[in-house]
Tab-separated table of N, CA and C in Angstrom:
chain	number	residue	atom	x	y	z
G	111	ASP	N	5.034	16.398	-6.740
G	111	ASP	CA	5.882	17.673	-6.044
G	111	ASP	C	6.692	18.261	-7.094
G	112	ARG	N	6.691	19.334	-6.381
G	112	ARG	CA	7.686	20.644	-7.598
G	112	ARG	C	8.899	19.971	-8.525
G	113	LEU	N	9.476	18.746	-8.039
G	113	LEU	CA	10.568	18.259	-8.499
G	113	LEU	C	10.301	17.454	-9.824
G	114	GLY	N	8.710	16.787	-9.792
G	114	GLY	CA	8.205	15.629	-10.465
G	114	GLY	C	8.334	14.530	-9.601
G	115	ASN	N	8.570	13.971	-8.455
G	115	ASN	CA	8.539	13.020	-8.192
G	115	ASN	C	7.093	12.685	-7.706
G	116	LEU	N	6.890	11.501	-7.789
G	116	LEU	CA	5.158	11.054	-7.370
G	116	LEU	C	5.027	10.539	-5.758
G	117	ALA	N	4.184	11.093	-5.101
G	117	ALA	CA	4.036	10.766	-3.792
G	117	ALA	C	2.753	9.278	-3.936
G	118	THR	N	3.044	8.592	-3.018
G	118	THR	CA	1.850	7.794	-2.548
G	118	THR	C	1.469	7.793	-1.185
G	119	ASN	N	0.545	6.592	-0.944
G	119	ASN	CA	0.232	6.805	0.290
G	119	ASN	C	0.544	5.835	1.227
G	120	LEU	N	1.308	4.982	0.333
G	120	LEU	CA	2.127	3.842	0.793
G	120	LEU	C	3.390	4.219	2.062
G	121	ARG	N	3.347	3.806	3.154
G	121	ARG	CA	4.148	4.278	4.005
G	121	ARG	C	5.680	2.637	3.737
G	122	ARG	N	6.999	2.879	4.151
G	122	ARG	CA	7.833	2.130	4.207
G	122	ARG	C	7.803	1.234	4.788
G	123	ASN	N	7.041	1.390	6.152
G	123	ASN	CA	6.890	0.482	7.439
G	123	ASN	C	5.860	-0.698	6.692
G	124	HIS	N	4.820	-0.020	5.683
G	124	HIS	CA	3.937	-1.204	5.450
G	124	HIS	C	4.660	-2.317	4.827
G	125	LEU	N	5.630	-2.057	4.136
G	125	LEU	CA	5.963	-2.828	2.510
G	125	LEU	C	7.187	-3.776	3.413
G	126	ALA	N	7.564	-3.592	4.783
G	126	ALA	CA	8.998	-3.810	5.205
G	126	ALA	C	9.036	-5.274	5.707
G	127	ALA	N	7.671	-6.286	5.715
G	127	ALA	CA	7.582	-7.074	5.914
G	127	ALA	C	7.831	-8.569	4.581
G	128	PHE	N	7.999	-7.533	3.752
G	128	PHE	CA	7.960	-8.490	2.387
G	128	PHE	C	9.171	-8.766	1.843
G	129	THR	N	9.453	-10.316	1.317
G	129	THR	CA	10.065	-10.234	0.347
G	129	THR	C	11.026	-9.946	-0.423
G	130	SER	N	10.117	-9.121	-1.385
G	130	SER	CA	10.204	-8.840	-2.738
G	130	SER	C	9.142	-7.728	-2.929
G	131	LEU	N	9.050	-7.355	-3.641
G	131	LEU	CA	7.574	-6.387	-3.841
G	131	LEU	C	8.225	-6.078	-5.776
G	132	HIS	N	6.917	-5.628	-6.100
G	132	HIS	CA	7.265	-5.408	-7.616
G	132	HIS	C	6.129	-3.754	-8.078
G	133	ILE	N	6.106	-2.810	-8.051
G	133	ILE	CA	5.502	-1.759	-7.929
G	133	ILE	C	5.250	-1.360	-10.015
G	134	HIS	N	3.892	-1.386	-10.068
G	134	HIS	CA	3.345	-1.641	-11.273
G	134	HIS	C	2.775	0.594	-11.551
G	135	ILE	N	3.123	1.022	-12.490
G	135	ILE	CA	2.007	2.583	-12.763
G	135	ILE	C	2.044	2.126	-14.475
G	136	GLY	N	0.925	2.525	-14.793
G	136	GLY	CA	1.051	2.530	-16.409
G	136	GLY	C	1.625	0.943	-16.865
G	137	GLU	N	2.456	0.866	-17.990
G	137	GLU	CA	3.333	0.003	-18.248
G	137	GLU	C	4.863	-0.665	-17.581
G	138	TYR	N	4.910	0.508	-16.749
G	138	TYR	CA	6.340	0.331	-16.105
G	138	TYR	C	6.345	-0.188	-14.526
G	139	THR	N	7.683	-1.547	-14.355
G	139	THR	CA	7.142	-2.260	-13.205
G	139	THR	C	8.966	-1.944	-12.871
G	140	ILE	N	8.781	-1.380	-11.376
G	140	ILE	CA	9.857	-1.283	-10.569
G	140	ILE	C	10.098	-2.526	-9.554
G	141	ARG	N	11.276	-3.001	-9.663
G	141	ARG	CA	11.441	-4.384	-8.852
G	141	ARG	C	12.184	-4.350	-7.353
G	142	ALA	N	12.018	-2.742	-6.832
G	142	ALA	CA	13.106	-2.677	-5.888
G	142	ALA	C	12.354	-1.660	-5.304
G	143	ILE	N	12.786	-1.221	-3.821
G	143	ILE	CA	12.944	0.071	-3.402
G	143	ILE	C	14.176	0.899	-3.359
G	144	SER	N	14.608	1.923	-3.652
G	144	SER	CA	16.274	2.169	-4.165
G	144	SER	C	16.758	2.449	-2.930
G	145	PRO	N	17.945	2.451	-2.171
G	145	PRO	CA	17.969	2.916	-0.849
G	145	PRO	C	18.496	4.762	-1.089
G	146	ALA	N	18.975	4.843	-2.391
G	146	ALA	CA	19.351	6.238	-2.396
G	146	ALA	C	18.977	6.647	-3.962
G	147	TYR	N	19.085	8.102	-4.215
G	147	TYR	CA	19.115	7.981	-5.749
G	147	TYR	C	20.456	7.890	-6.308
G	148	GLY	N	21.448	7.689	-5.458
G	148	GLY	CA	22.779	7.599	-6.241
G	148	GLY	C	23.113	6.263	-6.337
G	149	SER	N	21.723	5.268	-6.092
G	149	SER	CA	22.005	3.601	-6.267
G	149	SER	C	21.930	3.509	-7.621
G	150	ALA	N	20.987	4.460	-8.460
G	150	ALA	CA	20.706	4.582	-9.685
G	150	ALA	C	21.087	5.201	-10.463
G	151	SER	N	20.786	4.879	-11.832
G	151	SER	CA	21.792	5.725	-12.622
G	151	SER	C	21.175	7.084	-13.031
G	152	PRO	N	21.632	8.002	-13.483
G	152	PRO	CA	20.637	9.235	-14.274
G	152	PRO	C	19.869	8.189	-15.325
G	153	GLY	N	18.186	8.842	-15.133
G	153	GLY	CA	17.329	8.657	-15.874
G	153	GLY	C	16.592	7.253	-15.646
G	154	ASP	N	17.399	6.672	-14.500
G	154	ASP	CA	15.923	5.275	-14.061
G	154	ASP	C	15.028	6.005	-13.195
G	155	LEU	N	13.876	4.938	-13.497
G	155	LEU	CA	12.973	5.254	-12.580
G	155	LEU	C	13.121	4.166	-11.472
G	156	ILE	N	12.890	4.990	-10.599
G	156	ILE	CA	13.328	4.301	-8.950
G	156	ILE	C	11.955	4.412	-8.210
G	157	ALA	N	11.822	3.277	-7.004
G	157	ALA	CA	10.745	3.980	-6.091
G	157	ALA	C	11.486	4.284	-4.984
G	158	ILE	N	11.343	5.380	-4.055
G	158	ILE	CA	12.356	5.243	-2.859
G	158	ILE	C	11.508	6.017	-1.796
G	159	SER	N	12.002	5.773	-0.564
G	159	SER	CA	11.119	6.627	0.655
G	159	SER	C	11.365	7.896	0.760
G	160	ASP	N	10.753	8.967	1.076
G	160	ASP	CA	10.639	10.215	0.453
G	160	ASP	C	10.704	10.550	2.099
G	161	SER	N	11.014	12.135	1.983
G	161	SER	CA	11.257	12.969	3.656
G	161	SER	C	9.920	12.070	4.745
G	162	PRO	N	8.865	11.844	4.555
G	162	PRO	CA	8.399	11.512	5.382
G	162	PRO	C	8.135	10.061	5.587
G	163	ASP	N	8.893	9.339	4.999
G	163	ASP	CA	8.815	7.573	4.820
G	163	ASP	C	8.021	7.133	4.482
G	164	SER	N	7.151	7.859	3.314
G	164	SER	CA	6.722	7.715	2.399
G	164	SER	C	6.964	7.179	0.835
G	165	LEU	N	6.100	6.285	0.316
G	165	LEU	CA	6.926	5.497	-0.926
G	165	LEU	C	6.969	6.479	-2.155
G	166	ALA	N	7.560	6.605	-2.957
G	166	ALA	CA	7.484	7.856	-3.583
G	166	ALA	C	8.051	7.061	-5.253
G	167	LEU	N	7.633	7.387	-6.427
G	167	LEU	CA	8.285	6.883	-7.563
G	167	LEU	C	8.909	8.424	-8.118
G	168	SER	N	10.311	8.205	-8.401
G	168	SER	CA	11.054	8.833	-9.262
G	168	SER	C	12.088	8.415	-10.426
G	169	VAL	N	12.587	9.607	-10.852
G	169	VAL	CA	12.994	9.252	-11.619
G	169	VAL	C	14.491	10.346	-11.567
G	170	VAL	N	15.496	9.444	-11.604
G	170	VAL	CA	16.997	10.053	-11.043
G	170	VAL	C	17.385	11.155	-11.627
G	171	ASN	N	17.443	12.373	-11.510
G	171	ASN	CA	17.872	13.435	-12.405
G	171	ASN	C	17.033	13.944	-13.674
G	172	GLY	N	15.205	13.540	-13.269
G	172	GLY	CA	14.777	13.790	-14.056
G	172	GLY	C	13.198	13.917	-13.359
G	173	SER	N	12.505	14.289	-14.174
G	173	SER	CA	10.859	14.110	-13.317
G	173	SER	C	10.186	12.493	-13.608
G	174	ALA	N	9.410	12.079	-12.498
G	174	ALA	CA	8.826	10.885	-12.684
G	174	ALA	C	7.175	11.093	-13.581
G	175	MET	N	7.038	12.325	-13.415
G	175	MET	CA	5.354	12.751	-13.493
G	175	MET	C	5.643	13.037	-15.254
G	176	GLU	N	6.779	13.791	-15.887
G	176	GLU	CA	6.988	13.506	-17.112
G	176	GLU	C	6.928	12.845	-17.753
G	177	PHE	N	8.169	11.838	-17.257
G	177	PHE	CA	8.432	10.460	-18.109
G	177	PHE	C	6.813	9.509	-17.868
G	178	LEU	N	6.314	9.371	-17.205
G	178	LEU	CA	5.131	8.398	-17.244
G	178	LEU	C	4.090	9.219	-17.548
G	179	GLN	N	4.054	10.399	-17.605
G	179	GLN	CA	2.836	11.264	-17.939
G	179	GLN	C	1.972	11.504	-16.945
G	180	ALA	N	2.263	10.882	-15.733
G	180	ALA	CA	1.289	10.524	-14.518
G	180	ALA	C	0.578	12.004	-14.426
G	181	LYS	N	-0.588	11.572	-13.690
G	181	LYS	CA	-1.409	12.926	-12.773
G	181	LYS	C	-2.005	12.200	-11.553
G	182	VAL	N	-2.357	13.571	-11.069
G	182	VAL	CA	-3.157	12.810	-9.445
G	182	VAL	C	-4.168	11.796	-9.720
G	183	GLY	N	-3.982	10.367	-8.821
G	183	GLY	CA	-5.120	9.584	-8.968
G	183	GLY	C	-4.791	8.446	-10.071
G	184	ASP	N	-3.691	9.029	-10.382
G	184	ASP	CA	-3.232	7.120	-11.402
G	184	ASP	C	-2.829	6.142	-10.552
G	185	PRO	N	-2.820	4.942	-10.935
G	185	PRO	CA	-3.230	3.938	-10.097
G	185	PRO	C	-1.683	3.401	-9.788
G	186	VAL	N	-0.869	2.816	-8.841
G	186	VAL	CA	0.038	2.661	-8.571
G	186	VAL	C	-0.407	1.136	-7.824
G	187	GLU	N	-0.055	0.264	-8.510
G	187	GLU	CA	-0.384	-1.443	-7.852
G	187	GLU	C	1.076	-1.936	-7.222
G	188	VAL	N	0.867	-2.837	-6.393
G	188	VAL	CA	2.121	-3.318	-5.756
G	188	VAL	C	1.934	-4.722	-5.020
G	189	HIS	N	2.644	-5.251	-6.077
G	189	HIS	CA	2.704	-7.092	-5.767
G	189	HIS	C	3.495	-7.487	-5.034
G	190	VAL	N	3.536	-8.106	-3.862
G	190	VAL	CA	4.493	-8.740	-2.740
G	190	VAL	C	4.748	-10.287	-2.799
G	191	THR	N	5.819	-10.337	-2.477
G	191	THR	CA	5.647	-11.392	-1.639
G	191	THR	C	6.186	-11.570	0.222
G	192	THR	N	5.364	-12.779	0.842
G	192	THR	CA	5.292	-12.464	2.093
G	192	THR	C	6.783	-13.231	2.534
G	193	SER	N	7.112	-12.567	4.018
G	193	SER	CA	8.772	-13.307	4.679
G	193	SER	C	7.753	-14.143	5.356
G	194	THR	N	8.880	-15.071	5.804
G	194	THR	CA	8.272	-15.999	6.759
G	194	THR	C	8.950	-15.344	7.992
G	195	THR	N	9.741	-14.362	7.989
G	195	THR	CA	10.182	-13.981	9.668
G	195	THR	C	9.159	-12.822	9.552
G	196	LEU	N	8.672	-12.192	10.510
G	196	LEU	CA	7.833	-10.951	11.134
G	196	LEU	C	9.046	-9.988	11.601
G	197	LEU	N	9.230	-9.073	11.091
G	197	LEU	CA	9.798	-7.569	11.400
G	197	LEU	C	9.054	-7.036	12.935
G	198	PRO	N	9.592	-6.655	13.575
G	198	PRO	CA	8.697	-5.703	14.843
G	198	PRO	C	8.090	-4.093	14.299
C-alpha cells in the first residue's frame, strides 16, 4: 500500500486454528500476529490484520516494502502448528 505495508492473500480466519505460526519472507521470520501496531517497537517487522482482515506485513513507523526490499509476487511462507481444539 502507499504506506509500505505488504498485503497478502491470507485471511486471519485461515490462521485462527493454529497454535503457533512462523511467517517467512526473505531472510526474516515473524513468529506471531501482532494485535496492534502499538504492541511492537518502532522499526519492528510485524504481521498484523489489516482493514479487510487480511494478513499484512508491516514495519512499525516505517515501510516493510523498503525494509525488506520487497516487490509484488515475492513469496511469503507460513509454517504452522495445529491446535487440538477446533474453532468455529
